[in-house]
Coordinates of C-alpha atoms in Angstrom, one line a residue:
M14 CA 4.2 16.2 0.7
R15 CA 7.4 17.1 2.3
S16 CA 5.9 17.2 5.8
R17 CA 4.2 13.8 5.3
I18 CA 7.5 12.2 4.3
F19 CA 9.3 13.8 7.2
V20 CA 6.6 12.6 9.7
K21 CA 6.6 9.1 8.2
L22 CA 10.4 8.8 8.3
L23 CA 10.4 10.3 11.8
I24 CA 7.9 7.8 13.1
T25 CA 9.7 4.9 11.5
L26 CA 13.0 5.9 13.0
L27 CA 11.5 6.7 16.4
L28 CA 9.7 3.3 16.5
S29 CA 12.9 1.5 15.4
F30 CA 15.1 3.3 18.0
S31 CA 12.5 2.9 20.8
S32 CA 11.8 -0.7 20.0
I33 CA 15.5 -1.6 20.1
V34 CA 16.1 0.4 23.3
M35 CA 13.0 -0.9 25.1
F36 CA 14.0 -4.5 24.1
I37 CA 17.5 -3.9 25.6
L38 CA 16.0 -2.4 28.8
I39 CA 13.6 -5.4 29.1
I40 CA 16.4 -7.8 28.7
I41 CA 18.5 -5.9 31.2
N42 CA 15.7 -5.7 33.7
S43 CA 14.9 -9.4 33.3
S44 CA 18.6 -10.3 33.7
F45 CA 18.8 -8.0 36.8
Q46 CA 15.7 -9.7 38.3
Q47 CA 17.1 -13.1 37.7
G48 CA 20.5 -12.2 38.9
F49 CA 19.2 -10.5 42.1
A50 CA 17.1 -13.6 42.8
N51 CA 20.1 -15.9 42.3
Y52 CA 22.1 -13.6 44.7
L53 CA 19.4 -13.9 47.4
Q54 CA 19.2 -17.6 46.9
Q55 CA 23.0 -18.1 47.2
K56 CA 23.0 -15.9 50.2
E57 CA 20.4 -18.1 51.9
I58 CA 22.2 -21.3 50.9
R59 CA 25.4 -19.9 52.5
L60 CA 23.4 -19.2 55.7
A61 CA 21.9 -22.7 55.6
N62 CA 25.3 -24.2 55.2
D63 CA 26.5 -22.3 58.3
M64 CA 23.4 -23.7 60.1
T65 CA 24.5 -27.3 59.4
E66 CA 27.5 -26.9 61.7
F67 CA 25.3 -26.4 64.7
L68 CA 23.0 -29.3 63.6
V69 CA 26.0 -31.7 63.1
Q70 CA 27.2 -30.9 66.6
H71 CA 23.7 -31.6 68.0
Y72 CA 23.4 -34.9 66.1
Q73 CA 26.7 -36.0 67.3
Q74 CA 25.7 -35.4 70.9
Q75 CA 22.2 -36.9 70.7
K76 CA 22.8 -39.5 68.0
S77 CA 19.4 -38.6 66.5
W78 CA 17.0 -35.8 65.6
K79 CA 14.3 -36.7 68.2
L80 CA 15.2 -33.9 70.6
M81 CA 15.1 -31.4 67.8
Q82 CA 11.6 -32.4 66.9
H83 CA 10.1 -31.1 70.1
N84 CA 12.6 -28.4 71.0
H85 CA 11.4 -25.1 69.6
K86 CA 14.1 -23.2 71.5
L87 CA 16.9 -25.4 70.1
W88 CA 15.7 -24.7 66.6
E89 CA 15.9 -21.0 67.2
E90 CA 19.4 -21.5 68.5
A91 CA 20.3 -23.3 65.3
L92 CA 18.9 -20.4 63.3
E93 CA 20.7 -17.8 65.4
S94 CA 24.0 -19.7 65.0
A95 CA 23.9 -18.9 61.3
N96 CA 22.7 -15.3 61.8
I97 CA 19.3 -16.1 60.3
S98 CA 16.8 -13.5 61.4
I99 CA 13.8 -14.8 63.3
P100 CA 10.6 -12.8 62.6
P101 CA 8.6 -11.5 65.5
G102 CA 5.5 -13.3 66.6
P103 CA 5.0 -17.0 66.5
G104 CA 8.2 -18.9 66.0
P105 CA 9.0 -21.3 63.2
R106 CA 6.4 -24.0 63.2
R107 CA 7.4 -27.6 63.8
A108 CA 6.2 -30.5 61.8
H109 CA 2.7 -31.5 63.0
D110 CA 2.9 -28.7 65.6
N111 CA -0.7 -27.5 66.0
P112 CA -1.7 -28.0 62.4
P113 CA -4.7 -25.9 61.3
P114 CA -8.0 -27.8 61.0
K115 CA -8.4 -29.2 57.5
H116 CA -12.0 -27.8 57.2
L117 CA -10.8 -24.2 57.5
P118 CA -10.3 -22.4 54.1
Q119 CA -6.9 -20.9 53.1
Q120 CA -8.1 -17.4 53.8
E121 CA -8.8 -18.3 57.5
E122 CA -5.4 -19.9 57.8
S123 CA -3.8 -16.7 56.5
S124 CA -5.8 -14.6 58.9
R125 CA -4.6 -16.7 61.8
G126 CA -1.0 -15.9 61.0
A127 CA 0.1 -19.2 59.6
L128 CA 2.2 -18.2 56.5
P129 CA 2.7 -14.6 55.4
P130 CA 2.8 -13.7 51.7
H131 CA 6.5 -13.0 51.8
R132 CA 8.1 -15.4 54.2
P133 CA 11.6 -14.8 55.6
L134 CA 14.2 -17.6 55.5
A135 CA 13.5 -18.7 59.1
M136 CA 9.9 -19.7 57.9
R137 CA 11.1 -21.4 54.7
I138 CA 13.8 -23.7 56.1
S139 CA 13.0 -27.3 57.2
L140 CA 14.9 -30.2 58.8
Y141 CA 14.6 -33.7 57.4
D142 CA 16.3 -36.9 58.4
A143 CA 18.4 -39.0 56.0
E144 CA 15.2 -40.6 54.7
K145 CA 13.7 -37.1 54.1
K146 CA 11.3 -37.4 57.0
L147 CA 10.2 -34.0 58.2
F148 CA 11.3 -33.2 61.8
F149 CA 11.0 -29.4 62.0
G150 CA 9.8 -26.5 59.7
P151 CA 7.1 -26.0 57.1
P152 CA 6.1 -29.2 55.3
D153 CA 5.7 -27.6 51.9
Q154 CA 8.1 -28.7 49.1
S155 CA 8.6 -27.3 45.6
V156 CA 10.5 -28.5 42.6
T157 CA 12.5 -25.3 42.6
G158 CA 13.5 -25.7 46.2
H159 CA 17.0 -26.4 47.3
W160 CA 18.2 -29.5 49.4
I161 CA 21.4 -29.2 51.5
E162 CA 23.0 -32.4 52.8
I163 CA 24.0 -32.7 56.5
N164 CA 27.0 -35.0 56.8
T165 CA 29.2 -36.2 59.6
Q166 CA 32.3 -38.2 58.8
K167 CA 31.1 -38.7 55.3
Q168 CA 27.8 -40.1 56.5
L169 CA 24.5 -38.6 55.5
I170 CA 22.5 -37.8 58.6
G171 CA 19.9 -35.4 57.3
W172 CA 18.7 -32.7 55.0
L173 CA 18.0 -29.0 55.1
Y174 CA 15.3 -27.9 52.7
L175 CA 15.0 -24.3 51.5
S176 CA 11.6 -23.3 49.9
P177 CA 11.9 -21.1 46.9
T178 CA 12.7 -17.5 47.7
E179 CA 10.7 -14.6 46.3
L180 CA 12.6 -11.7 44.7
I181 CA 11.0 -9.3 47.2
G182 CA 11.6 -11.2 50.4
E183 CA 12.7 -8.5 52.7
Q184 CA 12.2 -4.8 53.2
L185 CA 15.7 -3.8 52.0
A186 CA 15.5 -6.0 48.9
N187 CA 12.0 -4.7 48.2
S188 CA 13.2 -1.1 48.4
F189 CA 16.2 -1.9 46.2
V190 CA 14.1 -3.5 43.5
E191 CA 11.5 -0.7 43.5
Q192 CA 14.3 1.8 43.2
Q193 CA 15.8 -0.1 40.2
Q194 CA 12.3 -0.3 38.6
Q195 CA 11.9 3.5 39.0
N196 CA 15.4 4.0 37.5
F197 CA 14.4 1.8 34.5
I198 CA 11.3 3.9 34.0
V199 CA 13.3 7.2 34.1
I200 CA 15.9 5.7 31.8
A201 CA 13.2 4.5 29.4
A202 CA 11.5 7.9 29.3
A203 CA 14.9 9.7 28.8
V204 CA 15.8 7.2 26.0
M205 CA 12.4 7.8 24.3
L206 CA 13.0 11.6 24.4
L207 CA 16.5 11.2 23.1
S208 CA 15.3 8.8 20.4
L209 CA 12.8 11.5 19.3
V210 CA 15.5 14.1 19.0
V211 CA 17.9 11.7 17.2
A212 CA 15.2 10.5 14.9
A213 CA 14.2 14.1 14.0
I214 CA 17.8 15.1 13.3
W215 CA 18.4 11.9 11.3
A216 CA 15.2 12.2 9.3
Q217 CA 16.1 15.8 8.5
L218 CA 19.6 14.7 7.3
L219 CA 18.2 11.9 5.2
L220 CA 15.6 14.2 3.6
R221 CA 18.0 17.0 2.8
P222 CA 19.1 15.5 -0.5
V223 CA 15.5 14.7 -1.4
N224 CA 14.5 18.3 -0.6
R225 CA 17.3 19.6 -2.8
V226 CA 15.9 17.4 -5.7
I227 CA 12.4 18.7 -5.0
Y228 CA 13.6 22.3 -5.1
A229 CA 15.5 21.7 -8.3
V230 CA 12.4 20.0 -9.8
H231 CA 10.3 23.1 -9.1
K232 CA 12.9 25.3 -10.7
L233 CA 13.2 23.0 -13.7
S234 CA 9.4 23.0 -14.2
A235 CA 9.5 26.8 -14.1
G236 CA 11.9 26.8 -17.1
Q237 CA 15.2 27.1 -15.3
Y238 CA 17.0 24.4 -17.2
D239 CA 20.5 25.3 -15.9
I240 CA 19.6 24.1 -12.4
R241 CA 21.7 21.3 -11.0
V242 CA 21.6 19.2 -7.8
P243 CA 24.9 19.0 -5.8
V244 CA 26.1 15.4 -5.9
R245 CA 27.5 14.1 -2.6
G246 CA 28.1 10.5 -1.4
N247 CA 27.7 7.2 -3.2
D248 CA 24.2 5.9 -2.4
E249 CA 20.7 5.7 -4.0
L250 CA 20.1 9.4 -3.3
T251 CA 23.3 10.3 -5.1
G252 CA 22.1 8.2 -8.1
L253 CA 18.8 10.2 -7.9
A254 CA 20.8 13.5 -8.1
L255 CA 22.9 12.2 -11.0
N256 CA 19.9 11.1 -13.0
F257 CA 18.2 14.4 -12.3
N258 CA 21.2 16.3 -13.5
R259 CA 21.4 14.2 -16.7
M260 CA 17.7 14.9 -17.3
A261 CA 18.2 18.7 -16.7
E262 CA 21.1 18.7 -19.0
A263 CA 19.1 16.9 -21.7
L264 CA 16.3 19.3 -21.3
Q265 CA 18.7 22.3 -21.5
Q266 CA 20.2 20.8 -24.7
N267 CA 16.8 20.3 -26.2
E268 CA 15.7 23.8 -25.3
R269 CA 18.9 25.2 -26.9
L270 CA 18.3 23.1 -30.0
R271 CA 14.6 24.1 -30.1
R272 CA 15.6 27.8 -30.1
Q273 CA 18.3 27.2 -32.7
W274 CA 15.8 25.3 -34.8
L275 CA 13.3 28.1 -34.7
T276 CA 16.0 30.6 -35.7
D277 CA 17.2 28.4 -38.6
I278 CA 13.8 27.6 -39.8
S279 CA 12.8 31.2 -39.8
H280 CA 15.9 32.1 -41.7
E281 CA 15.4 29.2 -44.3
L282 CA 11.8 30.2 -44.8
R283 CA 12.4 33.9 -44.9
T284 CA 15.0 33.6 -47.7
P285 CA 12.8 32.1 -50.5
L286 CA 9.8 34.1 -49.3
A287 CA 11.9 37.3 -49.6
V288 CA 13.0 36.4 -53.1
I289 CA 9.4 35.5 -54.2
S290 CA 8.1 38.7 -52.6
G291 CA 10.7 40.8 -54.4
E292 CA 10.0 39.2 -57.7
V293 CA 6.3 39.7 -57.4
E294 CA 6.7 43.4 -56.3
A295 CA 9.0 44.0 -59.3
L296 CA 6.4 42.5 -61.6
L297 CA 3.6 44.6 -60.1
D298 CA 5.6 47.8 -60.3
G299 CA 6.5 47.1 -63.9
I300 CA 10.2 46.9 -63.2
R301 CA 10.3 43.4 -64.6
Q302 CA 8.1 42.0 -67.2
P303 CA 6.1 38.8 -66.8
T304 CA 8.2 36.8 -69.2
K305 CA 8.6 33.1 -69.2
E306 CA 12.1 33.4 -67.7
N307 CA 10.8 35.5 -64.8
I308 CA 7.8 33.2 -64.1
T309 CA 10.2 30.2 -64.2
S310 CA 12.4 31.9 -61.6
L311 CA 9.4 32.4 -59.3
Q312 CA 8.5 28.7 -59.9
E313 CA 11.9 27.5 -58.9
E314 CA 11.8 29.5 -55.6
I315 CA 8.4 28.1 -54.9
I316 CA 9.6 24.5 -55.6
A317 CA 12.6 25.1 -53.3
L318 CA 10.2 26.3 -50.6
T319 CA 8.0 23.3 -51.2
H320 CA 10.9 20.9 -50.8
L321 CA 12.0 22.6 -47.6
I322 CA 8.5 22.3 -46.1
E323 CA 8.3 18.6 -47.3
D324 CA 11.6 17.8 -45.7
L325 CA 10.5 19.4 -42.4
H326 CA 7.3 17.4 -42.6
Q327 CA 9.2 14.1 -43.0
L328 CA 11.5 14.9 -40.1
A329 CA 8.5 15.7 -37.9
M330 CA 7.0 12.3 -38.8
A331 CA 10.3 10.6 -38.0
D332 CA 10.3 12.3 -34.6
N333 CA 6.9 10.9 -33.9
D334 CA 7.8 7.5 -35.2
A335 CA 5.2 8.1 -38.0
L336 CA 7.5 8.0 -41.0
D337 CA 5.6 6.3 -43.8
L338 CA 7.4 3.1 -44.6
H339 CA 6.2 0.2 -46.9
F340 CA 8.5 -2.8 -46.6
T341 CA 8.8 -4.9 -49.7
E342 CA 11.4 -7.0 -51.4
C343 CA 13.9 -4.7 -53.0
D344 CA 17.3 -5.1 -54.6
L345 CA 19.6 -2.6 -53.0
Y346 CA 22.2 -2.8 -55.7
S347 CA 19.6 -1.9 -58.4
I348 CA 18.5 1.1 -56.4
I349 CA 22.0 2.4 -55.9
E350 CA 23.0 1.8 -59.6
H351 CA 19.9 3.7 -60.7
Q352 CA 20.7 6.7 -58.5
V353 CA 24.3 6.7 -59.7
Q354 CA 23.2 6.7 -63.3
M355 CA 20.8 9.6 -62.5
F356 CA 23.6 11.7 -61.0
K357 CA 26.3 11.1 -63.5
P358 CA 25.3 13.9 -65.9
R359 CA 25.2 16.5 -63.1
M360 CA 28.5 15.2 -61.7
K361 CA 30.1 15.5 -65.1
M362 CA 28.8 19.1 -65.4
K363 CA 30.7 19.9 -62.2
N364 CA 33.8 18.1 -63.4
L365 CA 33.4 15.3 -60.9
Q366 CA 34.0 11.6 -61.4
L367 CA 31.3 9.2 -60.0
K368 CA 32.3 5.6 -59.5
L369 CA 30.3 2.6 -58.3
K370 CA 32.1 -0.4 -56.7
T371 CA 30.1 -3.3 -55.5
E372 CA 31.2 -6.9 -54.7
P373 CA 29.3 -9.0 -55.1
K374 CA 26.2 -7.7 -57.0
E375 CA 24.1 -10.7 -55.9
G376 CA 22.7 -11.3 -52.4
C377 CA 21.6 -7.6 -51.9
K378 CA 17.9 -8.3 -51.7
I379 CA 16.3 -7.2 -48.4
S380 CA 13.0 -6.2 -47.0
A381 CA 12.9 -2.4 -47.0
D382 CA 11.1 0.7 -48.3
S383 CA 12.5 1.1 -51.8
R384 CA 11.3 4.7 -52.1
R385 CA 13.0 5.7 -48.8
I386 CA 16.2 3.9 -49.8
S387 CA 16.2 5.8 -53.1
Q388 CA 15.7 9.0 -51.2
L389 CA 18.6 8.0 -48.9
M390 CA 21.0 7.5 -51.9
S391 CA 19.7 10.7 -53.6
N392 CA 20.4 12.8 -50.5
L393 CA 23.9 11.3 -50.0
L394 CA 24.9 11.9 -53.6
E395 CA 23.3 15.3 -53.6
N396 CA 25.4 16.2 -50.5
S397 CA 28.6 15.1 -52.3
L398 CA 27.7 16.9 -55.5
R399 CA 27.1 20.2 -53.7
Y400 CA 30.1 20.3 -51.4
T401 CA 32.9 18.5 -53.4
D402 CA 35.3 20.8 -55.2
P403 CA 35.4 20.6 -59.0
G404 CA 37.9 18.2 -60.3
G405 CA 37.3 15.8 -57.5
S406 CA 35.6 12.4 -57.4
V407 CA 32.7 10.6 -55.7
E408 CA 32.8 6.9 -55.0
V409 CA 29.9 4.7 -54.0
Q410 CA 30.5 1.2 -52.5
L411 CA 28.2 -1.6 -51.3
Y412 CA 29.3 -4.4 -49.0
N413 CA 27.5 -7.5 -47.9
D414 CA 28.9 -9.3 -44.8
T415 CA 26.0 -11.7 -44.3
K416 CA 24.7 -9.7 -41.3
Q417 CA 24.3 -6.2 -42.8
L418 CA 24.5 -4.3 -45.9
T419 CA 27.0 -1.3 -45.8
I420 CA 26.7 1.7 -48.1
V421 CA 29.7 3.9 -48.3
V422 CA 29.7 7.3 -50.2
S423 CA 33.2 8.9 -50.3
D424 CA 34.2 12.2 -51.9
T425 CA 37.3 14.3 -52.1
K426 CA 38.1 17.5 -50.3
P427 CA 37.0 19.7 -48.6
G428 CA 36.2 17.6 -45.5
V429 CA 34.7 18.7 -42.1
S430 CA 36.4 19.1 -38.7
N431 CA 36.4 16.2 -36.2
T432 CA 34.0 18.1 -34.0
D433 CA 31.5 18.4 -36.8
Q434 CA 31.4 14.8 -37.9
E435 CA 28.5 13.9 -35.7
K436 CA 26.7 17.2 -36.0
I437 CA 26.4 17.2 -39.7
F438 CA 23.4 14.9 -39.3
D439 CA 21.6 17.6 -37.2
R440 CA 19.0 19.7 -38.8
L441 CA 20.1 22.9 -40.5
Y442 CA 23.6 22.4 -39.1
C443 CA 26.4 24.3 -40.9
A444 CA 29.7 22.6 -40.6
D445 CA 32.0 25.3 -41.9
K446 CA 32.2 27.8 -44.8
S447 CA 33.6 25.2 -47.2
R448 CA 30.4 23.1 -46.8
S449 CA 27.9 25.9 -46.0
R450 CA 24.5 26.1 -47.5
S451 CA 25.7 28.8 -49.9
A452 CA 26.1 25.9 -52.3
G453 CA 22.4 25.3 -52.2
G454 CA 20.1 22.9 -50.4
S455 CA 18.0 23.2 -47.3
G456 CA 20.5 21.7 -44.8
L457 CA 18.1 18.9 -44.0
G458 CA 19.3 16.2 -46.4
L459 CA 21.6 14.4 -44.0
A460 CA 19.2 14.7 -41.2
I461 CA 16.6 12.9 -43.4
C462 CA 19.2 10.3 -44.2
K463 CA 19.7 9.6 -40.5
A464 CA 15.9 9.3 -40.0
I465 CA 15.5 6.8 -42.8
V466 CA 18.4 4.6 -41.7
T467 CA 17.2 4.7 -38.1
A468 CA 13.7 3.8 -39.2
H469 CA 15.2 0.7 -40.9
G470 CA 17.1 -0.3 -37.7
G471 CA 20.5 0.8 -39.0
I472 CA 23.2 3.3 -38.2
I473 CA 24.9 6.1 -40.1
F474 CA 28.1 8.0 -39.4
A475 CA 30.7 10.2 -41.0
E476 CA 34.5 10.3 -40.9
N477 CA 37.2 12.3 -42.6
L478 CA 39.6 10.8 -45.2
N479 CA 43.3 11.1 -44.9
G480 CA 43.6 13.0 -48.2
G481 CA 40.7 15.3 -47.5
G482 CA 37.1 14.8 -48.2
L483 CA 34.3 13.0 -46.3
R484 CA 33.2 9.4 -46.1
I485 CA 29.6 8.6 -45.0
T486 CA 28.7 5.1 -44.0
A487 CA 25.2 3.7 -43.7
Q488 CA 24.7 0.2 -42.3
L489 CA 21.4 -1.5 -42.8
P490 CA 20.6 -4.9 -41.1
L491 CA 20.3 -7.7 -43.6
I492 CA 16.7 -8.7 -42.9
P493 CA 15.6 -11.8 -44.9
V494 CA 12.7 -11.3 -47.2

């Protein structure tokens, strides 16, 4: 794929460079051709103007052009006076001087030496009187020809007509034009070669960032998640490198969390299994008797293990957007009040005060999964019960601001560090020793809370209180029933 991209980019750049350069060369060549033709024409006009001086003197002497009409030698003298070269062979033809028979074709006329393909100036200049009646020279006229007035004392006495000049009209001009055309060909070939080299270098430079990303992608696919692409410049390729680095960083973070997750899960599963295994071995060895108390202890460990597995199952469903939700009309205040009443005896046993403050009590009916909302409140209160020091208090508040319902659960110290406030919603995360899982629980309660709130389209966050303790806020959108 790399070579195909390089070849495509190389061809694109080469065609672009070549097209631009060839267009410039064509314009320059056309401009040169036109400029050279104009130069030759101006040169011939200047020679013709010099010739008019001789013709004026002749007219002043003869008072007409009649002598010029039959004087071939005099016409040649007029040409020589202006340094106009006379070609060898038959001289300039006069008007109606031995015209070729009309029945002869053009090829026969050319073979008889009438008009060569590239005629010099002497064979393209004609003399006309004031009424533009031809007296001497070729009779052909063209729209692109040039007329020169012959004046004496501000009186028009005649015209000199110059037939259009060809760009290649003489041997020197022909040689010069051919040389210039050869130079253009050489320059064009050199420019094409230079364009190829420049395009190859430029394509390689443009593909260098892409090649770095391709190399990093191969490394990333092989499991090297710490690979990064150097970021240089400020263009689209720089954006590609930045996005790749973000992706690699996210994958590295996910891999680290995955490994930590496996470590924590193995630890959480190993602890109850080890207790159960030890209890069973003690019963089998006769060290402990199969009394009701011992069987109850085994049952409690099995229930704890079952709860852990159920929590993991719920989180797995939340990750796959498959958390089982049944939205119905439910009164959020009633759900919270019920959970508070359920937890009051346990709070009292730990010497904790549990308070419920809600204003107003009406207008708290929303469309939600009542079972999941009950689980949310149970997990929040369970978290405060486990990690709040005896003698403290837990306060539950419910607010309705017409757009969302806000549930706030606040407890007294100990709190968590500022760096742990967002991480406490991670699975199996231990904030610090004061709120470690030594107090019990699987460490998945707040993670499940976050999954439930997110599934309802809300947000949940934690913050420390000034006097110590933690405040957890869950905001649920107020969706009309």
